[in-house]
């Protein structure tokens, strides 16, 4: 088997890259370890920056997103039993975000790839990367894919990162996790609510007019079995409590899972003809929902660089790929770290630490500059910094 570009992993990064290359007339093969149902049903965040929406539209992959996505013009911060709204268009010169689940983006991209794109092979595990060659296992048989370029879009647990010699890793783990739930109940808010409370962080998000997505900060060793539905709703209610008459609607919980939080960057994101994109190269904690947006931005930059190479033979954009991406990646790393440490209570946190958090939240609520800084980062920085 041969392709100009071998793509490992059919998450949002690999699938969108395959689509962008197809549109540019560059052939690729996508190898995906898991089956289609698994890939299409993995729960992840669903907040899209304008740049991400623009990229999906330009790729011809936004028909359903444009019908079903929810445009959000702000978020609410809750702290000290007060609610404060940040108006994104006002603070950023017109930017907003879109709520559309990552599962749906993946379904849309898989359908397009199978209908119009090159090979997308499920249940096919890449097991080795050499110069211009990927070895993979399918039906227990090892085969070879030769190529001009390999792109590792195989997420945090993939094999590509280890194939980069001399990579340097920067990492931070957090002393808390998120218990995330999906519930069959209309959201109790029109926009996302990020809550700081003396009981810990909570987030109210949504998937549609009838499905809510909510999160609670829990200890790292938390077991979802110890969180029966009533305990979850009671805890959410306590953490979102504000003075005034807001009410949290309860409904049947259909999914429950605990996710750890990590910041991680590998540098550089390229060696010779091997490139990394998305979670394979960097992880952010979910506060601020930057993961998907970073993955999309990486592959947009890479597809342009490959198209430029195909058209002119020049490698200057490919050579610049890692530096171009890392500048944006580090901005998102900082913002995600900032949002996380601003809103969560670390175990053993002192009253002093909590007072600093509340002071910063109050600053965001009262200073246009502080609010605009948060809003600009939340709605997304430019593709190229
Ligand atoms: N061979 C083939 N496929 C592999 C291999 C392998 N050896 N290892 C991993 N994979 C596949 C995984 O099964 C997965 O489907 O690579 C895919 C990686 O997809 P994601 O983890 O979704 O990563 P990415 O496409 O970079 O998406 C980033 O996902 O975690 C979120 O917040 C993150 O939203 C962001 C997005
Ligand atoms: C989500 O909808 O799952 C979500 C939204 C915003 C976040 C994190 C997760 O910051």
Coordinates of C-alpha atoms and ligand atoms in Angstrom, one line a residue:
X1 CA 0.0 0.0 0.0
X2 CA 1.3 3.5 -0.8
X3 CA 0.0 7.0 0.0
X4 CA 1.6 10.5 -0.2
X5 CA 0.5 11.0 3.5
X6 CA 0.0 8.2 6.0
X7 CA -2.3 9.4 8.8
X8 CA -2.3 7.5 12.1
X9 CA -5.5 8.0 14.1
X10 CA -9.1 8.9 13.1
X11 CA -9.9 11.4 15.9
X12 CA -10.8 14.9 14.8
X13 CA -7.2 15.7 13.9
X14 CA -6.6 12.7 11.6
X15 CA -10.1 12.9 10.0
X16 CA -10.0 16.6 9.3
X17 CA -6.4 16.4 7.9
X18 CA -7.6 13.6 5.5
X19 CA -10.4 15.8 4.4
X20 CA -8.3 18.9 3.8
X21 CA -5.7 16.9 1.9
X22 CA -8.4 15.3 -0.2
X23 CA -9.7 18.7 -1.1
X24 CA -6.2 19.8 -2.1
X25 CA -5.8 16.8 -4.3
X26 CA -3.2 15.0 -2.0
X27 CA -3.9 11.3 -1.4
X28 CA -3.8 9.9 2.1
X29 CA -4.6 6.7 4.0
X30 CA -6.0 6.8 7.6
X31 CA -5.2 4.0 10.0
X32 CA -7.4 3.7 13.1
X33 CA -6.9 1.2 15.8
X34 CA -10.5 1.2 17.2
X35 CA -13.8 0.5 15.4
X36 CA -16.1 3.1 13.9
X37 CA -18.7 3.0 16.7
X38 CA -16.0 3.5 19.4
X39 CA -14.5 6.5 17.6
X40 CA -17.9 8.1 17.0
X41 CA -19.2 7.8 20.6
X42 CA -16.2 8.9 22.6
X43 CA -17.4 11.8 24.8
X44 CA -15.3 15.0 24.7
X45 CA -15.9 18.7 25.0
X46 CA -17.8 20.6 22.3
X47 CA -16.9 24.2 22.3
X48 CA -15.7 25.5 18.9
X49 CA -13.8 28.7 18.4
X50 CA -14.8 30.8 15.3
X51 CA -11.5 29.7 13.6
X52 CA -12.5 26.0 14.1
X53 CA -16.0 26.6 12.7
X54 CA -14.4 28.5 9.7
X55 CA -12.0 25.6 9.1
X56 CA -14.8 23.0 9.1
X57 CA -16.8 25.2 6.7
X58 CA -13.9 25.7 4.4
X59 CA -13.4 21.9 4.4
X60 CA -17.0 21.4 3.4
X61 CA -17.7 19.6 6.6
X62 CA -20.1 22.0 8.3
X63 CA -23.5 21.3 6.8
X64 CA -25.0 19.7 10.0
X65 CA -23.0 22.0 12.3
X66 CA -24.6 25.0 10.6
X67 CA -28.0 23.5 11.2
X68 CA -27.6 22.1 14.7
X69 CA -24.8 24.0 16.3
X70 CA -25.7 26.5 19.1
X71 CA -24.0 30.0 18.8
X72 CA -23.0 31.3 22.2
X73 CA -22.2 34.9 22.7
X74 CA -20.9 34.6 26.3
X75 CA -20.3 32.6 29.4
X76 CA -21.3 33.1 33.0
X77 CA -18.8 33.0 35.9
X78 CA -20.2 32.2 39.4
X79 CA -18.3 32.9 42.6
X80 CA -19.2 34.1 46.0
X81 CA -22.9 33.3 45.3
X82 CA -22.8 35.9 42.5
X83 CA -23.2 35.5 38.8
X84 CA -21.3 37.5 36.2
X85 CA -21.7 37.3 32.5
X86 CA -18.9 37.9 30.0
X87 CA -20.3 39.3 26.7
X88 CA -17.9 37.9 24.0
X89 CA -18.8 40.1 21.0
X90 CA -18.6 43.2 23.1
X91 CA -15.3 42.3 24.7
X92 CA -13.6 40.9 21.6
X93 CA -14.8 43.0 18.7
X94 CA -17.5 40.6 17.6
X95 CA -16.3 37.1 18.3
X96 CA -18.5 34.2 19.5
X97 CA -18.2 30.5 19.9
X98 CA -20.3 27.5 18.8
X99 CA -21.5 24.5 20.9
X100 CA -21.5 21.3 18.8
X101 CA -20.4 18.0 20.2
X102 CA -17.1 16.5 19.1
X103 CA -18.9 13.2 18.6
X104 CA -21.0 14.9 15.9
X105 CA -17.9 16.4 14.2
X106 CA -16.3 13.0 14.1
X107 CA -19.5 11.4 12.7
X108 CA -19.7 14.1 10.0
X109 CA -16.0 13.7 9.0
X110 CA -16.2 9.9 9.0
X111 CA -19.2 9.9 6.7
X112 CA -17.5 12.4 4.3
X113 CA -14.3 10.4 4.2
X114 CA -16.1 7.1 3.5
X115 CA -18.2 8.7 0.8
X116 CA -15.6 10.8 -1.0
X117 CA -12.2 10.5 0.6
X118 CA -9.3 8.0 0.5
X119 CA -9.0 4.8 2.5
X120 CA -10.1 5.1 6.2
X121 CA -9.2 1.7 7.8
X122 CA -10.8 0.9 11.2
X123 CA -9.5 -1.8 13.5
X124 CA -6.1 -1.2 12.0
X125 CA -3.3 -0.6 14.4
X126 CA -0.1 1.2 13.5
X127 CA 2.7 -0.7 15.3
X128 CA 5.9 0.8 13.8
X129 CA 7.1 4.0 12.1
X130 CA 10.2 4.2 10.1
X131 CA 11.4 6.7 7.5
X132 CA 8.7 6.7 4.8
X133 CA 7.0 3.6 6.2
X134 CA 4.3 2.7 8.6
X135 CA 3.9 -0.9 9.7
X136 CA 0.4 -1.9 10.8
X137 CA -1.7 -4.8 12.0
X138 CA -5.0 -5.7 10.4
X139 CA -6.9 -9.0 11.1
X140 CA -3.8 -10.2 12.9
X141 CA -1.6 -9.8 9.8
X142 CA 1.2 -7.2 9.6
X143 CA 1.3 -5.0 6.5
X144 CA 3.3 -2.0 5.2
X145 CA 2.2 1.4 4.1
X146 CA 4.9 3.4 2.3
X147 CA 4.6 7.2 2.1
X148 CA 6.2 10.6 1.7
X149 CA 5.1 11.8 5.1
X150 CA 3.7 10.3 8.3
X151 CA 1.4 12.4 10.4
X152 CA 0.8 11.1 14.0
X153 CA -2.8 12.1 14.9
X154 CA -2.9 9.1 17.3
X155 CA -3.7 11.0 20.5
X156 CA -2.0 11.0 23.9
X157 CA -1.6 7.2 24.0
X158 CA -0.5 6.7 20.4
X159 CA 2.9 5.4 19.1
X160 CA 4.0 8.4 17.0
X161 CA 5.4 10.6 19.7
X162 CA 7.9 8.0 20.7
X163 CA 9.2 7.9 17.2
X164 CA 10.5 11.5 17.4
X165 CA 14.2 11.5 18.5
X166 CA 15.3 14.3 20.8
X167 CA 11.8 15.4 21.8
X168 CA 11.5 17.4 25.0
X169 CA 8.4 17.0 27.1
X170 CA 6.8 19.6 29.4
X171 CA 4.2 18.3 31.8
X172 CA 2.0 19.1 34.8
X173 CA -0.6 17.0 36.5
X174 CA -3.4 18.4 38.6
X175 CA -4.5 17.2 42.1
X176 CA -8.2 16.8 41.0
X177 CA -10.3 15.3 38.2
X178 CA -13.7 15.9 36.6
X179 CA -16.8 13.8 37.1
X180 CA -18.7 14.4 33.8
X181 CA -22.3 13.5 33.3
X182 CA -24.8 13.5 30.3
X183 CA -28.4 14.0 31.4
X184 CA -31.7 13.9 29.5
X185 CA -32.9 17.3 30.7
X186 CA -33.0 20.7 29.0
X187 CA -30.1 22.9 30.1
X188 CA -30.8 25.1 33.1
X189 CA -29.0 28.0 31.3
X190 CA -28.6 29.5 27.9
X191 CA -24.8 29.8 28.1
X192 CA -22.1 27.8 29.9
X193 CA -21.7 28.4 33.6
X194 CA -18.2 28.1 35.2
X195 CA -18.6 28.0 39.0
X196 CA -16.0 28.6 41.7
X197 CA -17.4 27.5 45.1
X198 CA -16.1 26.6 48.5
X199 CA -17.1 22.9 47.7
X200 CA -15.0 22.9 44.5
X201 CA -15.5 23.7 40.8
X202 CA -18.6 22.9 38.7
X203 CA -19.4 23.5 35.0
X204 CA -22.8 23.5 33.3
X205 CA -22.6 22.8 29.6
X206 CA -25.0 21.3 27.1
X207 CA -25.3 19.1 24.0
X208 CA -28.7 20.2 22.6
X209 CA -32.0 21.8 23.7
X210 CA -32.8 18.5 25.5
X211 CA -29.4 17.1 26.7
X212 CA -27.3 18.7 29.4
X213 CA -23.6 18.1 30.0
X214 CA -22.3 18.9 33.6
X215 CA -19.1 18.4 35.4
X216 CA -18.0 18.4 39.1
X217 CA -14.5 18.7 40.4
X218 CA -13.7 15.4 42.3
X219 CA -10.6 13.9 43.9
X220 CA -8.2 12.1 41.6
X221 CA -9.1 8.7 43.0
X222 CA -12.9 9.3 42.8
X223 CA -15.0 6.3 41.7
X224 CA -18.2 7.0 39.7
X225 CA -19.8 4.1 41.6
X226 CA -19.7 6.3 44.7
X227 CA -21.7 9.0 43.0
X228 CA -25.3 7.9 42.8
X229 CA -27.5 10.3 40.7
X230 CA -29.0 12.2 43.7
X231 CA -25.6 12.8 45.2
X232 CA -24.4 14.3 41.9
X233 CA -27.5 16.6 41.5
X234 CA -27.3 17.7 45.2
X235 CA -23.6 18.6 44.8
X236 CA -24.2 20.4 41.5
X237 CA -27.0 22.4 43.1
X238 CA -24.8 23.4 46.1
X239 CA -21.9 24.5 43.9
X240 CA -24.0 26.5 41.4
X241 CA -26.0 28.2 44.3
X242 CA -26.4 32.0 43.8
X243 CA -28.4 34.6 45.6
X244 CA -31.5 35.0 43.5
X245 CA -34.0 32.6 42.0
X246 CA -32.0 30.4 39.6
X247 CA -32.9 26.7 39.7
X248 CA -31.1 23.6 38.4
X249 CA -33.3 21.1 36.6
X250 CA -32.7 17.4 37.3
X251 CA -33.2 14.5 34.9
X252 CA -32.1 11.0 34.2
X253 CA -28.3 10.7 34.0
X254 CA -27.3 8.6 31.0
X255 CA -23.5 8.6 31.3
X256 CA -21.0 9.1 34.1
X257 CA -17.2 9.1 33.9
X258 CA -14.2 10.5 35.7
X259 CA -11.4 12.2 33.7
X260 CA -8.0 13.2 35.1
X261 CA -6.5 16.6 34.1
X262 CA -3.1 17.1 32.6
X263 CA -1.0 19.8 30.8
X264 CA 1.5 18.3 28.4
X265 CA 3.5 19.6 25.4
X266 CA 6.2 17.8 23.3
X267 CA 8.7 19.9 21.4
X268 CA 9.3 19.9 18.5
X269 CA 6.2 18.6 16.8
X270 CA 8.2 17.3 13.8
X271 CA 11.2 15.3 12.9
X272 CA 12.1 15.0 9.2
X273 CA 9.1 13.5 7.5
X274 CA 7.1 12.7 10.7
X275 CA 4.7 15.3 12.0
X276 CA 2.6 15.3 15.2
X277 CA -0.9 16.9 15.4
X278 CA -3.5 17.3 18.1
X279 CA -3.4 15.3 21.4
X280 CA -0.4 13.3 20.2
X281 CA 1.6 16.5 20.7
X282 CA -0.2 18.3 23.4
X283 CA -2.8 18.0 26.1
X284 CA -4.7 20.7 28.0
X285 CA -6.9 20.4 31.1
X286 CA -10.5 20.7 29.9
X287 CA -11.3 24.0 31.6
X288 CA -11.8 26.3 28.6
X289 CA -12.2 23.5 26.1
X290 CA -9.1 24.1 24.0
X291 CA -8.2 20.5 23.0
X292 CA -10.3 20.1 19.9
X293 CA -9.6 23.7 18.8
X294 CA -5.8 23.1 19.0
X295 CA -6.1 19.8 17.1
X296 CA -8.0 21.5 14.3
X297 CA -5.6 24.5 14.1
X298 CA -2.6 22.1 13.8
X299 CA -4.0 20.2 10.9
X300 CA -5.1 23.4 9.1
X301 CA -1.5 24.7 9.3
X302 CA -0.1 21.3 8.2
X303 CA -2.5 20.9 5.3
X304 CA -1.5 24.3 4.0
X305 CA 2.1 23.5 4.3
X306 CA 1.7 20.2 2.5
X307 CA -0.3 21.8 -0.3
X308 CA 2.4 24.5 -0.7
X309 CA 5.0 21.7 -0.9
X310 CA 2.9 19.8 -3.5
X311 CA 2.5 23.0 -5.6
X312 CA 6.0 24.5 -5.4
X313 CA 8.2 21.8 -4.0
X314 CA 9.3 24.2 -1.3
X315 CA 9.5 22.9 2.3
X316 CA 9.6 26.3 4.1
X317 CA 6.1 26.0 5.5
X318 CA 6.7 22.4 6.5
X319 CA 9.9 23.5 8.2
X320 CA 8.0 26.2 10.1
X321 CA 5.1 23.9 11.1
X322 CA 6.4 23.1 14.6
X323 CA 7.3 26.7 15.6
X324 CA 4.0 28.0 14.1
X325 CA 1.9 25.6 16.1
X326 CA 3.8 25.7 19.4
X327 CA 3.3 29.4 19.7
X328 CA -0.5 29.0 19.6
X329 CA -0.2 25.8 21.7
X330 CA 1.6 27.5 24.5
X331 CA -1.0 30.3 24.6
X332 CA -3.7 27.7 25.0
X333 CA -1.6 25.9 27.6
X334 CA -1.4 29.0 29.6
X335 CA -5.0 29.9 29.3
X336 CA -6.2 26.4 30.3
X337 CA -3.9 26.4 33.3
X338 CA -5.1 29.8 34.3
X339 CA -8.8 28.9 34.1
X340 CA -8.1 25.6 35.9
X341 CA -6.2 27.0 38.8
X342 CA -8.5 30.0 39.0
X343 CA -11.6 27.9 39.5
X344 CA -10.6 24.7 41.3
X345 CA -9.9 24.1 44.9
X346 CA -6.6 22.2 45.4
X347 CA -6.5 19.7 48.3
X348 CA -5.0 21.5 51.2
X349 CA -5.6 24.9 49.6
X350 CA -5.3 27.7 52.2
X351 CA -7.7 30.6 52.8
X352 CA -5.0 32.8 51.3
X353 CA -5.1 30.9 48.0
X354 CA -8.9 31.1 47.9
X355 CA -8.9 34.8 48.6
X356 CA -6.5 35.3 45.6
X357 CA -8.8 33.3 43.4
X358 CA -11.8 35.4 44.5
X359 CA -9.9 38.6 44.0
X360 CA -9.0 37.6 40.5
X361 CA -12.6 36.6 39.7
X362 CA -13.7 40.0 41.1
X363 CA -11.2 41.7 38.9
X364 CA -12.6 39.9 35.8
X365 CA -16.1 41.0 36.9
X366 CA -15.2 44.7 37.3
X367 CA -12.3 45.4 34.9
X368 CA -13.0 45.5 31.2
X369 CA -9.3 44.8 30.5
X370 CA -9.3 41.7 32.7
X371 CA -12.6 40.5 31.2
X372 CA -11.4 41.1 27.6
X373 CA -8.2 39.1 28.3
X374 CA -10.3 36.1 29.3
X375 CA -12.8 36.5 26.5
X376 CA -10.0 36.9 23.8
X377 CA -8.4 33.7 24.9
X378 CA -11.7 31.8 25.3
X379 CA -12.9 32.7 21.8
X380 CA -9.5 31.8 20.4
X381 CA -6.3 33.5 19.3
X382 CA -5.3 33.7 15.6
X383 CA -4.2 30.5 13.8
X384 CA -0.7 32.0 13.4
X385 CA 0.5 34.1 16.3
Ligands
LIG1 N1 -2.8 3.0 15.4 C1 -3.9 3.5 14.9 N2 -4.7 4.4 15.6 C2 -4.3 4.8 16.8 C3 -3.1 4.3 17.4 C4 -2.4 3.3 16.6 N3 -1.2 2.8 17.1 N4 -3.0 4.8 18.6 C5 -4.1 5.6 18.8 N5 -4.9 5.6 17.7 C6 -6.1 6.3 17.5 C7 -7.1 6.3 18.7 O1 -7.9 5.1 18.7 C8 -7.9 7.5 18.4 O2 -9.1 7.3 17.7 O3 -5.9 7.7 17.3 C9 -7.0 8.5 17.6 C10 -6.7 9.7 18.3 O4 -7.8 10.5 18.4 P1 -8.0 11.6 19.6 O5 -7.6 11.0 20.9 O6 -9.4 12.1 19.5 O7 -7.0 12.8 19.3 P2 -7.1 14.0 18.3 O8 -7.6 13.7 17.0 O9 -5.8 14.7 18.4 O10 -8.2 14.9 18.9 C11 -8.0 15.9 19.8 O11 -9.6 15.0 21.3 O12 -9.0 14.5 23.5 C12 -9.6 15.4 22.7 O13 -9.4 17.3 23.8 C13 -9.0 16.6 22.8 O14 -10.7 17.5 21.6 C14 -9.4 17.2 21.5 C15 -9.3 16.1 20.5
LIG2 C1 -18.3 20.4 27.3 O1 -19.3 20.8 26.8 O2 -18.1 19.2 27.4 C2 -17.3 21.4 27.8 C3 -17.5 22.8 27.6 C4 -16.6 23.7 28.1 C5 -15.5 23.3 28.8 C6 -15.3 21.9 29.0 C7 -16.2 21.0 28.5 O3 -14.6 24.2 29.3

